[in-house]
Short mmCIF file of N, CA and C in Angstrom, two decimals:
data_model
loop_
_atom_site.label_atom_id
_atom_site.label_comp_id
_atom_site.label_asym_id
_atom_site.label_seq_id
_atom_site.Cartn_x
_atom_site.Cartn_y
_atom_site.Cartn_z
N MET A 1 0.85 -1.19 0.00
CA MET A 1 0.00 0.00 0.00
C MET A 1 0.88 1.24 0.00
N ARG A 2 0.53 2.21 -0.81
CA ARG A 2 1.25 3.47 -0.90
C ARG A 2 0.45 4.54 -0.15
N VAL A 3 1.06 5.10 0.89
CA VAL A 3 0.34 6.08 1.71
C VAL A 3 1.05 7.43 1.70
N LEU A 4 0.27 8.46 1.45
CA LEU A 4 0.76 9.83 1.50
C LEU A 4 0.35 10.41 2.85
N VAL A 5 1.34 10.79 3.66
CA VAL A 5 1.08 11.43 4.95
C VAL A 5 1.15 12.93 4.72
N VAL A 6 0.02 13.59 4.86
CA VAL A 6 -0.05 15.04 4.68
C VAL A 6 -0.05 15.66 6.07
N TYR A 7 1.07 16.27 6.40
CA TYR A 7 1.30 16.80 7.74
C TYR A 7 1.30 18.32 7.70
N CYS A 8 0.60 18.93 8.67
CA CYS A 8 0.48 20.38 8.66
C CYS A 8 0.53 20.92 10.09
N HIS A 9 1.69 21.39 10.50
CA HIS A 9 1.85 22.07 11.79
C HIS A 9 3.10 22.93 11.71
N PRO A 10 3.02 24.19 12.18
CA PRO A 10 4.18 25.07 12.05
C PRO A 10 5.27 24.87 13.09
N VAL A 11 4.99 24.17 14.19
CA VAL A 11 5.95 24.04 15.28
C VAL A 11 6.64 22.67 15.22
N PRO A 12 7.94 22.64 15.00
CA PRO A 12 8.64 21.35 14.83
C PRO A 12 8.52 20.40 16.01
N GLU A 13 8.45 20.93 17.24
CA GLU A 13 8.39 20.05 18.42
C GLU A 13 6.96 19.87 18.95
N SER A 14 5.95 20.12 18.12
CA SER A 14 4.56 19.99 18.55
C SER A 14 4.19 18.53 18.82
N PHE A 15 3.08 18.35 19.51
CA PHE A 15 2.57 17.00 19.73
C PHE A 15 2.17 16.37 18.39
N CYS A 16 1.71 17.18 17.46
CA CYS A 16 1.39 16.66 16.13
C CYS A 16 2.62 16.02 15.48
N ALA A 17 3.81 16.57 15.76
CA ALA A 17 5.04 15.97 15.23
C ALA A 17 5.25 14.58 15.81
N SER A 18 4.93 14.40 17.09
CA SER A 18 5.03 13.07 17.71
C SER A 18 4.03 12.11 17.07
N ILE A 19 2.84 12.61 16.78
CA ILE A 19 1.83 11.78 16.10
C ILE A 19 2.36 11.37 14.73
N ARG A 20 2.90 12.34 13.99
CA ARG A 20 3.46 12.07 12.65
C ARG A 20 4.52 10.98 12.71
N ASP A 21 5.46 11.13 13.64
CA ASP A 21 6.55 10.16 13.75
C ASP A 21 6.05 8.77 14.11
N SER A 22 5.11 8.70 15.05
CA SER A 22 4.54 7.40 15.43
C SER A 22 3.80 6.77 14.27
N ALA A 23 3.04 7.58 13.55
CA ALA A 23 2.26 7.07 12.42
C ALA A 23 3.18 6.50 11.34
N ILE A 24 4.21 7.25 10.99
CA ILE A 24 5.13 6.79 9.94
C ILE A 24 5.84 5.51 10.38
N GLU A 25 6.22 5.44 11.64
CA GLU A 25 6.87 4.23 12.16
C GLU A 25 5.98 3.01 12.00
N VAL A 26 4.70 3.13 12.37
CA VAL A 26 3.77 2.01 12.26
C VAL A 26 3.55 1.62 10.80
N LEU A 27 3.32 2.61 9.95
CA LEU A 27 3.04 2.31 8.54
C LEU A 27 4.23 1.64 7.86
N LYS A 28 5.44 2.10 8.16
CA LYS A 28 6.63 1.47 7.57
C LYS A 28 6.82 0.06 8.12
N ALA A 29 6.53 -0.13 9.39
CA ALA A 29 6.65 -1.47 9.99
C ALA A 29 5.68 -2.46 9.33
N ARG A 30 4.58 -1.95 8.83
CA ARG A 30 3.60 -2.79 8.12
C ARG A 30 4.06 -3.10 6.70
N GLY A 31 5.14 -2.46 6.25
CA GLY A 31 5.64 -2.69 4.91
C GLY A 31 5.05 -1.75 3.87
N TRP A 32 4.35 -0.71 4.30
CA TRP A 32 3.76 0.23 3.38
C TRP A 32 4.82 1.21 2.88
N GLU A 33 4.67 1.65 1.65
CA GLU A 33 5.50 2.74 1.12
C GLU A 33 4.91 4.04 1.66
N VAL A 34 5.77 4.87 2.23
CA VAL A 34 5.29 6.12 2.85
C VAL A 34 6.00 7.31 2.22
N ARG A 35 5.21 8.31 1.85
CA ARG A 35 5.74 9.60 1.45
C ARG A 35 5.19 10.64 2.42
N LEU A 36 6.08 11.45 2.96
CA LEU A 36 5.68 12.51 3.88
C LEU A 36 5.64 13.84 3.14
N LEU A 37 4.52 14.51 3.27
CA LEU A 37 4.37 15.86 2.74
C LEU A 37 4.19 16.79 3.94
N ASP A 38 5.24 17.53 4.28
CA ASP A 38 5.23 18.45 5.42
C ASP A 38 5.04 19.86 4.87
N LEU A 39 3.81 20.34 4.91
CA LEU A 39 3.45 21.59 4.25
C LEU A 39 4.22 22.80 4.78
N TYR A 40 4.39 22.88 6.09
CA TYR A 40 5.13 24.02 6.64
C TYR A 40 6.62 23.91 6.36
N ALA A 41 7.18 22.72 6.49
CA ALA A 41 8.62 22.55 6.26
C ALA A 41 9.01 22.94 4.84
N GLU A 42 8.12 22.66 3.90
CA GLU A 42 8.45 23.01 2.52
C GLU A 42 7.94 24.39 2.13
N ASN A 43 7.32 25.08 3.09
CA ASN A 43 6.82 26.44 2.86
C ASN A 43 5.83 26.47 1.70
N PHE A 44 4.89 25.53 1.73
CA PHE A 44 3.86 25.46 0.70
C PHE A 44 3.06 26.77 0.66
N ASP A 45 2.79 27.27 -0.54
CA ASP A 45 2.00 28.49 -0.69
C ASP A 45 0.53 28.10 -0.85
N PRO A 46 -0.29 28.37 0.18
CA PRO A 46 -1.70 27.97 0.11
C PRO A 46 -2.59 28.94 -0.64
N VAL A 47 -2.03 30.05 -1.10
CA VAL A 47 -2.85 31.11 -1.70
C VAL A 47 -3.07 30.86 -3.19
N MET A 48 -4.34 30.76 -3.56
CA MET A 48 -4.69 30.65 -4.97
C MET A 48 -4.80 32.06 -5.54
N GLY A 49 -3.96 32.38 -6.49
CA GLY A 49 -3.96 33.71 -7.08
C GLY A 49 -5.07 33.92 -8.09
N CYS A 50 -5.18 35.14 -8.54
CA CYS A 50 -6.23 35.54 -9.47
C CYS A 50 -6.21 34.71 -10.75
N GLY A 51 -5.06 34.60 -11.39
CA GLY A 51 -4.96 33.84 -12.64
C GLY A 51 -5.29 32.38 -12.45
N GLU A 52 -4.81 31.81 -11.36
CA GLU A 52 -5.07 30.39 -11.07
C GLU A 52 -6.57 30.17 -10.89
N ARG A 53 -7.24 31.08 -10.20
CA ARG A 53 -8.68 30.94 -9.98
C ARG A 53 -9.46 31.12 -11.28
N ARG A 54 -9.02 32.06 -12.09
CA ARG A 54 -9.73 32.30 -13.36
C ARG A 54 -9.70 31.09 -14.28
N SER A 55 -8.60 30.34 -14.25
CA SER A 55 -8.47 29.17 -15.12
C SER A 55 -8.81 27.86 -14.40
N TYR A 56 -9.27 27.93 -13.16
CA TYR A 56 -9.49 26.74 -12.34
C TYR A 56 -10.42 25.73 -13.01
N ASN A 57 -11.48 26.18 -13.63
CA ASN A 57 -12.45 25.26 -14.24
C ASN A 57 -12.03 24.78 -15.63
N GLU A 58 -10.95 25.33 -16.15
CA GLU A 58 -10.55 25.02 -17.52
C GLU A 58 -9.49 23.93 -17.63
N HIS A 59 -8.55 23.89 -16.68
CA HIS A 59 -7.45 22.92 -16.78
C HIS A 59 -6.75 22.78 -15.44
N ALA A 60 -5.87 21.79 -15.36
CA ALA A 60 -5.09 21.56 -14.14
C ALA A 60 -4.23 22.78 -13.84
N PRO A 61 -3.88 22.98 -12.58
CA PRO A 61 -3.02 24.11 -12.22
C PRO A 61 -1.70 24.07 -13.00
N GLN A 62 -1.23 25.24 -13.37
CA GLN A 62 0.00 25.35 -14.17
C GLN A 62 1.22 25.69 -13.33
N ASP A 63 1.04 26.02 -12.07
CA ASP A 63 2.15 26.41 -11.19
C ASP A 63 3.12 25.24 -11.05
N PRO A 64 4.38 25.38 -11.48
CA PRO A 64 5.35 24.27 -11.38
C PRO A 64 5.55 23.78 -9.94
N ALA A 65 5.33 24.65 -8.95
CA ALA A 65 5.50 24.23 -7.55
C ALA A 65 4.46 23.19 -7.14
N LEU A 66 3.36 23.09 -7.88
CA LEU A 66 2.31 22.12 -7.54
C LEU A 66 2.56 20.75 -8.16
N LYS A 67 3.48 20.66 -9.12
CA LYS A 67 3.71 19.40 -9.84
C LYS A 67 4.03 18.23 -8.91
N PRO A 68 4.97 18.36 -7.93
CA PRO A 68 5.22 17.22 -7.06
C PRO A 68 4.02 16.86 -6.18
N HIS A 69 3.20 17.83 -5.84
CA HIS A 69 2.01 17.56 -5.04
C HIS A 69 0.98 16.77 -5.85
N ILE A 70 0.83 17.15 -7.10
CA ILE A 70 -0.08 16.44 -8.00
C ILE A 70 0.41 15.02 -8.23
N GLU A 71 1.72 14.86 -8.40
CA GLU A 71 2.30 13.52 -8.58
C GLU A 71 2.08 12.67 -7.33
N ASN A 72 2.23 13.26 -6.15
CA ASN A 72 1.99 12.52 -4.91
C ASN A 72 0.54 12.06 -4.80
N LEU A 73 -0.39 12.92 -5.18
CA LEU A 73 -1.80 12.55 -5.13
C LEU A 73 -2.09 11.42 -6.11
N SER A 74 -1.48 11.46 -7.29
CA SER A 74 -1.66 10.38 -8.27
C SER A 74 -1.05 9.07 -7.80
N TRP A 75 0.01 9.15 -7.03
CA TRP A 75 0.74 7.98 -6.53
C TRP A 75 0.00 7.28 -5.39
N ALA A 76 -0.67 8.05 -4.54
CA ALA A 76 -1.21 7.53 -3.28
C ALA A 76 -2.39 6.59 -3.46
N GLN A 77 -2.37 5.52 -2.66
CA GLN A 77 -3.53 4.64 -2.53
C GLN A 77 -4.27 4.93 -1.23
N ALA A 78 -3.56 5.55 -0.31
CA ALA A 78 -4.13 5.94 0.98
C ALA A 78 -3.57 7.31 1.34
N ILE A 79 -4.35 8.09 2.06
CA ILE A 79 -3.89 9.41 2.51
C ILE A 79 -4.19 9.54 3.99
N LEU A 80 -3.18 9.95 4.73
CA LEU A 80 -3.33 10.17 6.16
C LEU A 80 -3.04 11.64 6.44
N PHE A 81 -4.05 12.35 6.94
CA PHE A 81 -3.92 13.76 7.28
C PHE A 81 -3.63 13.89 8.77
N ILE A 82 -2.59 14.64 9.11
CA ILE A 82 -2.24 14.90 10.51
C ILE A 82 -2.10 16.41 10.67
N TYR A 83 -2.94 16.97 11.54
CA TYR A 83 -2.96 18.43 11.68
C TYR A 83 -3.66 18.83 12.98
N PRO A 84 -3.46 20.07 13.43
CA PRO A 84 -4.21 20.58 14.57
C PRO A 84 -5.54 21.17 14.07
N THR A 85 -6.59 20.97 14.83
CA THR A 85 -7.86 21.62 14.51
C THR A 85 -7.83 23.01 15.14
N TRP A 86 -7.98 24.02 14.29
CA TRP A 86 -7.99 25.41 14.74
C TRP A 86 -9.31 26.02 14.35
N TRP A 87 -9.99 26.63 15.31
CA TRP A 87 -11.32 27.20 15.06
C TRP A 87 -12.23 26.19 14.39
N TYR A 88 -12.16 24.96 14.89
CA TYR A 88 -13.04 23.85 14.49
C TYR A 88 -12.76 23.30 13.10
N GLY A 89 -11.73 23.77 12.43
CA GLY A 89 -11.49 23.31 11.08
C GLY A 89 -10.02 23.10 10.77
N LEU A 90 -9.73 23.07 9.49
CA LEU A 90 -8.39 22.81 9.00
C LEU A 90 -7.54 24.07 9.11
N PRO A 91 -6.24 23.93 9.38
CA PRO A 91 -5.35 25.09 9.27
C PRO A 91 -5.40 25.64 7.84
N ALA A 92 -5.23 26.94 7.71
CA ALA A 92 -5.30 27.58 6.39
C ALA A 92 -4.34 26.94 5.39
N MET A 93 -3.17 26.55 5.85
CA MET A 93 -2.18 25.92 4.97
C MET A 93 -2.74 24.64 4.35
N LEU A 94 -3.41 23.81 5.16
CA LEU A 94 -3.97 22.56 4.66
C LEU A 94 -5.17 22.82 3.76
N LYS A 95 -6.01 23.75 4.14
CA LYS A 95 -7.16 24.09 3.29
C LYS A 95 -6.68 24.60 1.94
N GLY A 96 -5.62 25.41 1.94
CA GLY A 96 -5.06 25.91 0.69
C GLY A 96 -4.49 24.78 -0.16
N TRP A 97 -3.91 23.76 0.50
CA TRP A 97 -3.39 22.61 -0.25
C TRP A 97 -4.53 21.88 -0.95
N LEU A 98 -5.64 21.69 -0.23
CA LEU A 98 -6.80 21.04 -0.85
C LEU A 98 -7.32 21.89 -2.01
N ASP A 99 -7.43 23.20 -1.81
CA ASP A 99 -7.93 24.10 -2.86
C ASP A 99 -7.07 24.03 -4.11
N ARG A 100 -5.75 24.01 -3.92
CA ARG A 100 -4.85 24.15 -5.06
C ARG A 100 -4.46 22.82 -5.70
N VAL A 101 -4.46 21.73 -4.93
CA VAL A 101 -3.98 20.44 -5.46
C VAL A 101 -5.14 19.53 -5.88
N TRP A 102 -6.21 19.49 -5.09
CA TRP A 102 -7.37 18.68 -5.47
C TRP A 102 -8.19 19.51 -6.45
N ALA A 103 -7.67 19.67 -7.64
CA ALA A 103 -8.19 20.64 -8.60
C ALA A 103 -8.71 19.95 -9.86
N THR A 104 -9.27 20.76 -10.75
CA THR A 104 -9.75 20.31 -12.05
C THR A 104 -8.62 19.59 -12.81
N ASP A 105 -8.96 18.47 -13.40
CA ASP A 105 -8.04 17.64 -14.18
C ASP A 105 -6.92 17.04 -13.33
N VAL A 106 -7.07 17.13 -12.00
CA VAL A 106 -6.16 16.46 -11.06
C VAL A 106 -6.99 15.49 -10.22
N ALA A 107 -7.94 16.02 -9.46
CA ALA A 107 -8.80 15.20 -8.61
C ALA A 107 -10.15 14.92 -9.25
N PHE A 108 -10.54 15.74 -10.19
CA PHE A 108 -11.85 15.57 -10.84
C PHE A 108 -11.82 16.23 -12.22
N ARG A 109 -12.81 15.85 -13.03
CA ARG A 109 -13.01 16.47 -14.34
C ARG A 109 -14.44 17.00 -14.37
N LEU A 110 -14.58 18.23 -14.81
CA LEU A 110 -15.90 18.85 -14.88
C LEU A 110 -16.63 18.39 -16.15
N PRO A 111 -17.95 18.21 -16.09
CA PRO A 111 -18.70 17.83 -17.29
C PRO A 111 -18.78 19.01 -18.27
N ALA A 112 -18.97 18.71 -19.54
CA ALA A 112 -19.08 19.76 -20.56
C ALA A 112 -20.34 20.59 -20.35
N GLY A 113 -21.40 19.96 -19.93
CA GLY A 113 -22.65 20.67 -19.66
C GLY A 113 -23.14 20.31 -18.28
N LYS A 114 -24.43 20.03 -18.19
CA LYS A 114 -24.96 19.57 -16.91
C LYS A 114 -24.49 18.14 -16.68
N GLY A 115 -24.45 17.75 -15.46
CA GLY A 115 -24.04 16.39 -15.16
C GLY A 115 -23.12 16.36 -13.95
N ARG A 116 -22.64 15.19 -13.67
CA ARG A 116 -21.81 14.99 -12.49
C ARG A 116 -20.34 15.13 -12.83
N ILE A 117 -19.58 15.59 -11.85
CA ILE A 117 -18.14 15.63 -12.06
C ILE A 117 -17.61 14.20 -12.05
N GLN A 118 -16.52 14.00 -12.75
CA GLN A 118 -15.89 12.68 -12.83
C GLN A 118 -14.67 12.66 -11.93
N SER A 119 -14.61 11.69 -11.06
CA SER A 119 -13.47 11.58 -10.15
C SER A 119 -12.24 11.09 -10.89
N LEU A 120 -11.09 11.62 -10.50
CA LEU A 120 -9.81 11.16 -11.03
C LEU A 120 -8.94 10.59 -9.92
N VAL A 121 -9.53 10.39 -8.73
CA VAL A 121 -8.76 9.84 -7.60
C VAL A 121 -9.43 8.58 -7.02
N ARG A 122 -10.03 7.80 -7.88
CA ARG A 122 -10.67 6.55 -7.44
C ARG A 122 -9.65 5.52 -6.94
N HIS A 123 -8.37 5.77 -7.21
CA HIS A 123 -7.32 4.87 -6.73
C HIS A 123 -7.06 5.04 -5.23
N VAL A 124 -7.60 6.09 -4.62
CA VAL A 124 -7.44 6.30 -3.17
C VAL A 124 -8.52 5.49 -2.46
N THR A 125 -8.09 4.47 -1.73
CA THR A 125 -9.04 3.55 -1.09
C THR A 125 -9.14 3.72 0.42
N LYS A 126 -8.27 4.56 0.99
CA LYS A 126 -8.30 4.79 2.44
C LYS A 126 -7.94 6.24 2.73
N ILE A 127 -8.69 6.85 3.66
CA ILE A 127 -8.37 8.19 4.13
C ILE A 127 -8.48 8.19 5.65
N GLY A 128 -7.45 8.69 6.30
CA GLY A 128 -7.47 8.81 7.75
C GLY A 128 -7.17 10.23 8.18
N VAL A 129 -7.74 10.62 9.31
CA VAL A 129 -7.48 11.93 9.89
C VAL A 129 -7.06 11.73 11.34
N ILE A 130 -5.94 12.33 11.72
CA ILE A 130 -5.52 12.37 13.12
C ILE A 130 -5.28 13.83 13.44
N THR A 131 -5.98 14.32 14.46
CA THR A 131 -5.91 15.74 14.76
C THR A 131 -5.88 15.98 16.27
N THR A 132 -5.51 17.18 16.62
CA THR A 132 -5.59 17.63 18.00
C THR A 132 -6.59 18.78 18.03
N CYS A 133 -7.26 18.92 19.15
CA CYS A 133 -8.33 19.92 19.23
C CYS A 133 -8.41 20.46 20.66
N GLY A 134 -8.39 21.77 20.80
CA GLY A 134 -8.46 22.37 22.14
C GLY A 134 -9.82 22.22 22.80
N ALA A 135 -10.86 22.15 22.00
CA ALA A 135 -12.23 22.05 22.54
C ALA A 135 -12.53 20.64 23.03
N PRO A 136 -13.54 20.49 23.90
CA PRO A 136 -13.97 19.16 24.30
C PRO A 136 -14.76 18.49 23.18
N THR A 137 -14.89 17.18 23.26
CA THR A 137 -15.60 16.41 22.24
C THR A 137 -17.01 16.96 22.03
N TRP A 138 -17.74 17.15 23.12
CA TRP A 138 -19.14 17.54 23.00
C TRP A 138 -19.30 18.87 22.27
N TRP A 139 -18.42 19.83 22.52
CA TRP A 139 -18.54 21.12 21.86
C TRP A 139 -18.17 21.00 20.38
N SER A 140 -17.18 20.19 20.07
CA SER A 140 -16.80 19.99 18.67
C SER A 140 -17.97 19.40 17.88
N VAL A 141 -18.71 18.48 18.52
CA VAL A 141 -19.88 17.88 17.86
C VAL A 141 -20.98 18.93 17.69
N VAL A 142 -21.22 19.75 18.71
CA VAL A 142 -22.24 20.81 18.62
C VAL A 142 -21.93 21.75 17.47
N VAL A 143 -20.65 22.12 17.32
CA VAL A 143 -20.23 23.03 16.26
C VAL A 143 -20.34 22.37 14.88
N GLY A 144 -20.31 21.06 14.85
CA GLY A 144 -20.51 20.34 13.59
C GLY A 144 -19.27 19.72 12.98
N GLN A 145 -18.13 19.83 13.66
CA GLN A 145 -16.87 19.24 13.19
C GLN A 145 -16.61 19.52 11.71
N PRO A 146 -16.52 20.80 11.32
CA PRO A 146 -16.34 21.12 9.90
C PRO A 146 -15.08 20.53 9.27
N GLY A 147 -13.98 20.47 10.01
CA GLY A 147 -12.76 19.89 9.44
C GLY A 147 -12.93 18.43 9.10
N ARG A 148 -13.54 17.70 10.01
CA ARG A 148 -13.82 16.27 9.78
C ARG A 148 -14.69 16.09 8.54
N LYS A 149 -15.72 16.91 8.42
CA LYS A 149 -16.64 16.78 7.29
C LYS A 149 -15.98 17.15 5.96
N THR A 150 -15.10 18.16 5.98
CA THR A 150 -14.42 18.55 4.75
C THR A 150 -13.67 17.36 4.15
N ILE A 151 -12.92 16.66 5.00
CA ILE A 151 -12.10 15.55 4.49
C ILE A 151 -12.89 14.26 4.34
N LEU A 152 -13.60 13.85 5.38
CA LEU A 152 -14.22 12.52 5.37
C LEU A 152 -15.56 12.47 4.64
N ARG A 153 -16.11 13.60 4.29
CA ARG A 153 -17.29 13.62 3.43
C ARG A 153 -16.96 14.22 2.07
N GLY A 154 -16.44 15.43 2.09
CA GLY A 154 -16.17 16.14 0.83
C GLY A 154 -15.09 15.50 -0.01
N MET A 155 -13.90 15.34 0.55
CA MET A 155 -12.79 14.78 -0.22
C MET A 155 -13.00 13.28 -0.47
N ARG A 156 -13.52 12.59 0.52
CA ARG A 156 -13.76 11.15 0.39
C ARG A 156 -14.73 10.84 -0.75
N ALA A 157 -15.68 11.74 -1.01
CA ALA A 157 -16.66 11.52 -2.07
C ALA A 157 -16.01 11.35 -3.45
N LEU A 158 -14.81 11.86 -3.62
CA LEU A 158 -14.10 11.71 -4.89
C LEU A 158 -13.31 10.41 -4.97
N CYS A 159 -13.09 9.78 -3.84
CA CYS A 159 -12.22 8.59 -3.78
C CYS A 159 -12.97 7.33 -4.17
N ALA A 160 -12.33 6.18 -4.00
CA ALA A 160 -12.93 4.90 -4.35
C ALA A 160 -14.30 4.76 -3.70
N THR A 161 -15.19 4.06 -4.38
CA THR A 161 -16.56 3.91 -3.90
C THR A 161 -16.60 3.37 -2.48
N ARG A 162 -15.78 2.41 -2.17
CA ARG A 162 -15.77 1.82 -0.83
C ARG A 162 -14.56 2.31 -0.02
N CYS A 163 -14.17 3.54 -0.23
CA CYS A 163 -13.03 4.11 0.48
C CYS A 163 -13.28 4.04 1.99
N ARG A 164 -12.33 3.46 2.70
CA ARG A 164 -12.45 3.33 4.16
C ARG A 164 -11.86 4.56 4.82
N THR A 165 -12.47 4.98 5.91
CA THR A 165 -12.02 6.19 6.59
C THR A 165 -11.92 5.96 8.09
N PHE A 166 -11.16 6.82 8.74
CA PHE A 166 -11.19 6.90 10.20
C PHE A 166 -10.83 8.30 10.63
N PHE A 167 -11.24 8.63 11.86
CA PHE A 167 -11.00 9.95 12.43
C PHE A 167 -10.61 9.76 13.88
N LEU A 168 -9.46 10.27 14.28
CA LEU A 168 -9.01 10.24 15.67
C LEU A 168 -8.67 11.66 16.09
N ALA A 169 -9.17 12.06 17.24
CA ALA A 169 -8.86 13.40 17.73
C ALA A 169 -8.50 13.35 19.21
N HIS A 170 -7.45 14.07 19.55
CA HIS A 170 -7.11 14.28 20.97
C HIS A 170 -7.79 15.59 21.35
N TYR A 171 -8.96 15.48 21.97
CA TYR A 171 -9.71 16.65 22.41
C TYR A 171 -9.10 17.20 23.70
N LEU A 172 -9.48 18.44 24.05
CA LEU A 172 -8.96 19.12 25.23
C LEU A 172 -7.43 19.16 25.22
N MET A 173 -6.88 19.37 24.04
CA MET A 173 -5.43 19.36 23.88
C MET A 173 -4.75 20.40 24.77
N ASP A 174 -5.39 21.54 24.96
CA ASP A 174 -4.78 22.60 25.77
C ASP A 174 -4.63 22.20 27.24
N ALA A 175 -5.39 21.21 27.67
CA ALA A 175 -5.30 20.72 29.04
C ALA A 175 -4.69 19.32 29.10
N SER A 176 -4.01 18.92 28.03
CA SER A 176 -3.46 17.57 27.97
C SER A 176 -2.30 17.41 28.96
N THR A 177 -2.01 16.17 29.27
CA THR A 177 -0.92 15.82 30.18
C THR A 177 -0.04 14.80 29.48
N PRO A 178 1.15 14.54 30.01
CA PRO A 178 1.97 13.47 29.42
C PRO A 178 1.21 12.14 29.36
N LYS A 179 0.37 11.90 30.35
CA LYS A 179 -0.40 10.64 30.38
C LYS A 179 -1.44 10.60 29.26
N THR A 180 -2.19 11.69 29.06
CA THR A 180 -3.21 11.68 28.00
C THR A 180 -2.56 11.63 26.62
N ARG A 181 -1.42 12.29 26.47
CA ARG A 181 -0.73 12.27 25.18
C ARG A 181 -0.17 10.88 24.88
N ALA A 182 0.39 10.22 25.88
CA ALA A 182 0.91 8.86 25.69
C ALA A 182 -0.23 7.90 25.34
N ALA A 183 -1.36 8.05 26.01
CA ALA A 183 -2.52 7.19 25.73
C ALA A 183 -3.02 7.42 24.30
N PHE A 184 -3.01 8.67 23.87
CA PHE A 184 -3.46 8.96 22.51
C PHE A 184 -2.50 8.38 21.48
N LEU A 185 -1.19 8.48 21.71
CA LEU A 185 -0.23 7.90 20.78
C LEU A 185 -0.42 6.39 20.67
N GLU A 186 -0.76 5.76 21.77
CA GLU A 186 -1.03 4.32 21.74
C GLU A 186 -2.28 4.03 20.90
N LYS A 187 -3.28 4.88 21.03
CA LYS A 187 -4.51 4.75 20.23
C LYS A 187 -4.19 4.92 18.74
N VAL A 188 -3.30 5.86 18.42
CA VAL A 188 -2.88 6.08 17.04
C VAL A 188 -2.21 4.82 16.49
N ARG A 189 -1.29 4.26 17.26
CA ARG A 189 -0.59 3.05 16.81
C ARG A 189 -1.56 1.91 16.57
N THR A 190 -2.48 1.71 17.50
CA THR A 190 -3.46 0.62 17.37
C THR A 190 -4.31 0.81 16.14
N LYS A 191 -4.80 2.02 15.92
CA LYS A 191 -5.66 2.30 14.77
C LYS A 191 -4.92 2.07 13.46
N LEU A 192 -3.68 2.53 13.39
CA LEU A 192 -2.92 2.40 12.14
C LEU A 192 -2.47 0.96 11.86
N GLU A 193 -2.33 0.17 12.89
CA GLU A 193 -2.01 -1.24 12.67
C GLU A 193 -3.17 -1.96 11.98
N ARG A 194 -4.38 -1.40 12.09
CA ARG A 194 -5.56 -2.01 11.44
C ARG A 194 -6.06 -1.21 10.26
N PHE A 195 -5.43 -0.09 9.96
CA PHE A 195 -5.90 0.82 8.89
C PHE A 195 -5.76 0.15 7.54
#
């Protein structure tokens, strides 16, 4: 299995970095091919400019900086997103990556007239999300978990018909302790051993 780990956190020593390292260790131990995409480390530009937006419905993005990202998406059979939940959703960097990379003639093809879009990422059969969240579980549910829905409903809809998904969140991250973080890392390992 080929898995693309899409990691998004600006702080190198964050707990998300520990999650990333644990996840990659488990996936490699399973014999999976792993590619890490660290959006902050590579200084990914999440901003879609005027020209890019104007041609968005006409063809794939032309920015040469997006070429390796598009190749990674074409390569992946599974995608694991690791990021902090900020204001109940995705960090702007990650949202910008989705906007710019999951684009026309990359992730989907638009119909000539009325009709349904055609998926170009049916080769993706698994999507996982591992996130940290300052809010408690109950409040995140009340708010509607927009980040979870963006990936596990919106992006997943383009993937394989029977694409398997999972979502793990360390809630109350701001009040976490070494014990809660260790327990969560163990949960991450267990989940990925069965992913």
